[in-house]
Short mmCIF file of C-alpha atoms and ligand atoms in Angstrom, two decimals:
data_model
loop_
_atom_site.label_atom_id
_atom_site.label_comp_id
_atom_site.label_asym_id
_atom_site.label_seq_id
_atom_site.Cartn_x
_atom_site.Cartn_y
_atom_site.Cartn_z
CA UNK V 1 123.24 169.24 60.61
CA UNK V 2 124.59 170.21 57.36
CA UNK V 3 122.35 168.09 54.53
CA UNK V 4 124.21 167.63 51.18
CA UNK V 5 121.82 166.55 48.80
CA UNK V 6 122.92 164.54 45.60
CA UNK V 7 121.46 162.99 42.67
CA UNK V 8 122.10 159.35 43.14
CA UNK V 9 124.22 156.66 44.94
CA UNK V 10 127.35 157.32 42.76
CA UNK V 11 127.34 161.06 43.53
CA UNK V 12 127.04 159.89 47.22
CA UNK V 13 129.82 157.85 47.18
CA UNK V 14 132.01 160.45 45.48
CA UNK V 15 131.11 163.27 48.12
CA UNK V 16 131.74 160.84 50.70
CA UNK V 17 135.07 159.84 49.54
CA UNK V 18 136.12 163.41 49.10
CA UNK V 19 135.11 164.48 52.67
CA UNK V 20 137.31 161.28 53.86
CA UNK V 21 140.36 162.07 51.33
CA UNK V 22 140.08 165.99 52.71
CA UNK V 23 140.37 164.54 56.27
CA UNK V 24 143.46 162.63 55.27
CA UNK V 25 145.11 165.46 53.40
CA UNK V 26 144.75 167.61 56.55
CA UNK V 27 145.80 164.95 58.87
CA UNK V 28 147.67 161.94 57.50
CA UNK V 29 147.53 159.98 60.94
CA UNK V 30 143.80 160.39 60.83
CA UNK V 31 141.48 158.16 62.62
CA UNK V 32 138.87 156.76 60.51
CA UNK V 33 135.46 155.21 61.99
CA UNK V 34 134.05 152.88 59.21
CA UNK V 35 130.76 151.15 58.65
CA UNK V 36 130.01 148.02 56.41
CA UNK V 37 126.77 147.25 54.32
CA UNK V 38 125.78 148.07 50.89
CA UNK V 39 125.91 151.87 51.46
CA UNK V 40 129.56 152.69 51.79
CA UNK V 41 130.70 150.12 49.07
CA UNK V 42 130.84 153.06 46.35
CA UNK V 43 132.98 155.03 48.87
CA UNK V 44 135.28 152.54 49.47
CA UNK V 45 135.54 152.22 45.47
CA UNK V 46 136.17 155.61 45.20
CA UNK V 47 138.86 155.44 47.74
CA UNK V 48 140.37 152.68 45.99
CA UNK V 49 140.22 154.49 42.85
CA UNK V 50 141.99 157.78 44.16
CA UNK V 51 144.84 155.32 45.93
CA UNK V 52 145.67 153.93 42.54
CA UNK V 53 145.39 156.81 40.71
CA UNK V 54 146.74 159.43 43.32
CA UNK V 55 148.78 157.49 45.58
CA UNK V 56 146.66 158.67 48.66
CA UNK V 57 148.67 156.73 51.32
CA UNK V 58 146.85 154.96 54.43
CA UNK V 59 150.45 153.89 56.35
CA UNK V 60 149.48 156.40 58.95
CA UNK V 61 145.81 156.07 59.14
CA UNK V 62 144.10 153.66 61.88
CA UNK V 63 140.55 152.52 60.96
CA UNK V 64 138.01 151.48 63.60
CA UNK V 65 134.68 149.61 62.29
CA UNK V 66 131.58 150.22 63.96
CA UNK V 67 130.56 146.46 64.52
CA UNK V 68 130.87 143.03 63.78
CA UNK V 69 128.73 139.76 64.07
CA UNK V 70 129.08 137.48 67.14
CA UNK V 71 129.72 133.51 66.45
CA UNK V 72 131.21 134.13 63.14
CA UNK V 73 134.55 133.45 62.26
CA UNK V 74 136.86 136.47 60.84
CA UNK V 75 137.64 134.33 57.60
CA UNK V 76 133.90 133.64 56.92
CA UNK V 77 133.03 135.54 53.73
CA UNK V 78 130.07 137.25 55.59
CA UNK V 79 132.20 138.55 58.66
CA UNK V 80 132.63 142.28 58.54
CA UNK V 81 136.39 141.46 58.88
CA UNK V 82 136.21 139.82 55.47
CA UNK V 83 133.94 142.54 54.03
CA UNK V 84 136.45 145.31 55.04
CA UNK V 85 139.50 143.28 53.40
CA UNK V 86 137.43 142.69 50.04
CA UNK V 87 136.04 146.18 50.08
CA UNK V 88 138.89 148.37 50.81
CA UNK V 89 141.97 146.84 53.13
CA UNK V 90 143.11 144.62 50.44
CA UNK V 91 143.38 147.59 48.02
CA UNK V 92 144.95 150.24 49.84
CA UNK V 93 148.63 150.51 51.51
CA UNK V 94 147.10 150.34 55.44
CA UNK V 95 149.12 148.12 57.48
CA UNK V 96 146.78 145.30 59.10
CA UNK V 97 147.66 146.20 62.51
CA UNK V 98 146.39 149.60 62.08
CA UNK V 99 142.86 148.46 61.02
CA UNK V 100 140.47 147.46 63.97
CA UNK V 101 137.22 145.75 64.23
CA UNK V 102 135.40 144.14 67.24
CA UNK V 103 136.45 140.93 68.04
CA UNK V 104 132.98 138.78 67.93
CA UNK V 105 134.55 135.62 68.91
CA UNK V 106 136.32 137.00 72.00
CA UNK V 107 136.13 134.68 74.99
CA UNK V 108 134.57 137.14 77.08
CA UNK V 109 132.61 139.76 74.82
CA UNK V 110 132.16 142.23 77.99
CA UNK V 111 136.00 142.59 78.24
CA UNK V 112 136.02 142.88 74.31
CA UNK V 113 133.60 145.87 74.40
CA UNK V 114 135.90 147.63 77.30
CA UNK V 115 138.73 147.04 75.24
CA UNK V 116 137.73 148.23 72.08
CA UNK V 117 136.31 151.59 73.70
CA UNK V 118 139.46 152.49 75.65
CA UNK V 119 141.59 151.50 72.57
CA UNK V 120 139.62 154.01 70.70
CA UNK V 121 140.26 156.39 73.20
CA UNK V 122 143.94 155.78 73.71
CA UNK V 123 144.56 156.18 70.17
CA UNK V 124 143.16 160.03 70.39
CA UNK V 125 139.66 159.05 69.54
CA UNK V 126 137.89 158.87 65.89
CA UNK V 127 138.41 162.13 63.29
CA UNK V 128 135.71 161.13 60.91
CA UNK V 129 133.05 158.63 61.48
CA UNK V 130 131.28 156.90 58.37
CA UNK V 131 127.63 155.87 58.98
CA UNK V 132 124.96 154.03 57.02
CA UNK V 133 121.29 154.05 58.59
CA UNK V 134 119.01 151.24 58.97
CA UNK V 135 115.16 151.16 57.77
CA UNK V 136 114.60 151.17 61.42
CA UNK V 137 116.89 154.11 62.11
CA UNK V 138 119.88 152.04 63.46
CA UNK V 139 123.36 153.22 63.43
CA UNK V 140 125.82 150.68 64.03
CA UNK V 141 123.49 147.99 65.13
CA UNK V 142 122.10 150.13 67.87
CA UNK V 143 118.58 149.24 67.43
CA UNK V 144 115.60 151.27 68.62
CA UNK V 145 115.66 151.53 72.32
CA UNK V 146 119.34 151.44 72.74
CA UNK V 147 120.12 154.05 75.39
CA UNK V 148 121.90 157.07 74.02
CA UNK V 149 124.66 156.63 76.72
CA UNK V 150 125.92 153.27 75.55
CA UNK V 151 129.38 152.33 74.80
CA UNK V 152 130.47 149.34 73.17
CA UNK V 153 128.08 146.38 73.57
CA UNK V 154 126.42 143.05 72.98
CA UNK V 155 123.06 143.35 70.82
CA UNK V 156 120.24 141.14 69.73
CA UNK V 157 119.96 142.05 66.08
CA UNK V 158 116.34 143.36 65.28
CA UNK V 159 114.25 141.24 62.99
CA UNK V 160 114.31 143.61 60.38
CA UNK V 161 117.96 144.00 60.59
CA UNK V 162 118.38 140.47 60.01
CA UNK V 163 115.97 139.90 57.00
CA UNK V 164 117.75 143.14 55.32
CA UNK V 165 121.01 141.21 56.06
CA UNK V 166 119.74 137.93 54.62
CA UNK V 167 120.82 138.91 51.08
CA UNK V 168 124.29 138.19 51.79
CA UNK V 169 123.72 134.80 53.56
CA UNK V 170 122.41 131.59 51.85
CA UNK V 171 119.25 131.87 54.38
CA UNK V 172 117.67 134.07 57.09
CA UNK V 173 118.64 131.34 59.78
CA UNK V 174 122.23 131.81 58.93
CA UNK V 175 122.13 135.50 59.72
CA UNK V 176 123.59 135.68 63.08
CA UNK V 177 121.11 136.76 65.99
CA UNK V 178 123.93 138.83 67.98
CA UNK V 179 126.77 141.48 67.21
CA UNK V 180 128.93 143.74 69.00
CA UNK V 181 128.49 147.41 68.05
CA UNK V 182 130.26 150.54 69.17
CA UNK V 183 127.43 152.43 71.08
CA UNK V 184 125.50 155.49 70.49
CA UNK V 185 127.88 157.34 72.97
CA UNK V 186 130.98 155.86 71.37
CA UNK V 187 130.03 157.24 67.77
CA UNK V 188 129.09 160.74 69.24
CA UNK V 189 132.66 160.99 70.73
CA UNK V 190 133.65 161.18 67.18
CA UNK V 191 134.87 164.47 66.18
CA UNK V 192 132.99 164.47 63.12
CA UNK V 193 130.48 161.74 61.58
CA UNK V 194 129.25 161.46 57.96
CA UNK V 195 126.07 159.71 57.21
CA UNK V 196 125.19 158.62 53.86
CA UNK V 197 121.53 157.19 52.91
CA UNK V 198 120.77 156.21 49.45
CA UNK V 199 117.51 154.66 47.99
CA UNK V 200 113.89 155.34 49.02
CA UNK V 201 113.97 152.39 51.68
CA UNK V 202 115.58 155.09 53.72
CA UNK V 203 113.43 157.76 52.86
CA UNK V 204 111.12 157.36 56.45
CA UNK V 205 114.17 156.82 58.43
CA UNK V 206 116.05 160.05 57.04
CA UNK V 207 112.36 162.23 57.63
CA UNK V 208 112.09 160.89 61.35
CA UNK V 209 116.08 161.74 61.79
CA UNK V 210 115.47 165.07 60.69
CA UNK V 211 111.99 165.85 62.17
CA UNK V 212 111.04 163.38 64.21
CA UNK V 213 111.55 163.56 68.17
CA UNK V 214 115.40 162.93 69.61
CA UNK V 215 114.24 159.77 71.00
CA UNK V 216 116.15 156.47 71.75
CA UNK V 217 113.40 154.48 69.92
CA UNK V 218 115.04 156.56 66.82
CA UNK V 219 118.54 155.86 67.28
CA UNK V 220 120.01 157.91 64.51
CA UNK V 221 118.19 161.06 66.20
CA UNK V 222 120.87 161.07 68.50
CA UNK V 223 123.17 162.37 65.76
CA UNK V 224 121.06 165.90 66.30
CA UNK V 225 122.91 166.12 69.57
CA UNK V 226 126.36 166.27 67.52
CA UNK V 227 127.64 169.75 66.53
CA UNK V 228 129.70 168.33 63.22
CA UNK V 229 127.46 165.66 61.37
CA UNK V 230 126.97 165.98 57.43
CA UNK V 231 124.33 163.82 56.12
CA UNK V 232 124.80 162.81 52.32
CA UNK V 233 121.79 161.73 50.97
CA UNK V 234 120.52 161.07 47.39
CA UNK V 235 116.92 162.18 45.93
CA UNK V 236 115.21 159.12 46.97
CA UNK V 237 116.28 159.15 50.44
CA UNK V 238 115.21 162.45 50.74
CA UNK V 239 111.94 161.96 49.11
CA UNK V 240 109.79 162.59 52.18
CA UNK V 241 111.37 165.72 53.27
CA UNK V 242 110.82 167.61 50.15
CA UNK V 243 109.66 171.35 50.85
CA UNK V 244 110.64 170.90 54.22
CA UNK V 245 114.10 171.38 54.45
CA UNK V 246 114.27 175.13 55.12
CA UNK V 247 113.07 174.03 58.61
CA UNK V 248 114.90 170.79 59.10
CA UNK V 249 118.41 170.15 60.67
CA UNK V 250 118.17 172.07 63.74
CA UNK V 251 121.82 173.60 64.05
C1 F6R K 301 127.17 148.43 59.26
C2 F6R K 301 126.22 149.30 60.13
C3 F6R K 301 124.80 149.24 59.91
C4 F6R K 301 124.49 149.52 58.52
C5 F6R K 301 122.79 149.89 57.93
C6 F6R K 301 122.79 150.28 56.72
O1 F6R K 301 128.44 148.48 59.96
O2 F6R K 301 126.76 149.81 61.05
O3 F6R K 301 124.28 150.30 60.64
O4 F6R K 301 124.99 151.09 58.02
O5 F6R K 301 122.36 148.58 58.57
O6 F6R K 301 123.04 149.12 55.85
P1 F6R K 301 123.15 149.33 54.30
O7 F6R K 301 124.39 150.01 54.10
O8 F6R K 301 123.37 147.69 53.86
O9 F6R K 301 121.84 149.59 54.01
#
């Protein structure tokens, strides 16, 4: 795993945007895997700024989001559909039909999971997957204990995840209990992965990711099995790994 240490959130965001823009320059038909949450907001802001100033086009890009809550209308401001529109899609020239997000309102969720994985595969797979990490080590909504062999599936959100996301809702009770998420195996099928981490709250998870056991109890540790992962983390997120960096990162 390649580790890029940056000073702060803004530098992390700029670096991540740089890697995404490089990918689009290399292949204007790039398939991008996208995440939601607080971490990538700055990255999306940098992409919007670049689009405005440098006119990078997304007309041929396809995007695939990691996850969506179950039982929330796509128009609900807290849905990941709304998040993606507000934070990125409404500000760049990507055709709506090329933005893909699991449908948490599908009548048959099992069929929706199969459809989502099959669609990604049929479109040639993900070239670059952007990830955040939960304080418990989740990636996507793959909570501790999720099989590494998992494809897109329905999950019950961990209490810590619901509490962390309650900041976007009026109360904890409003945070959905279930979500659809790409599985660990779907994520590992991406050709390249960029994991972002900012802030001391992520320091334990980043330590475990780099030095802990590769174990299903620590979902992000699966990333050590992939040969093209870049972690962009700020000083606070790397706080616990100081002095140990030389032995870190395996590959
Ligand atoms: C979001 C996602 C989650 C978040 C993680 C970190 O699509 O898949 O894994 O990346 O919960 O969230 P933030 O960035 O809010 O700390």
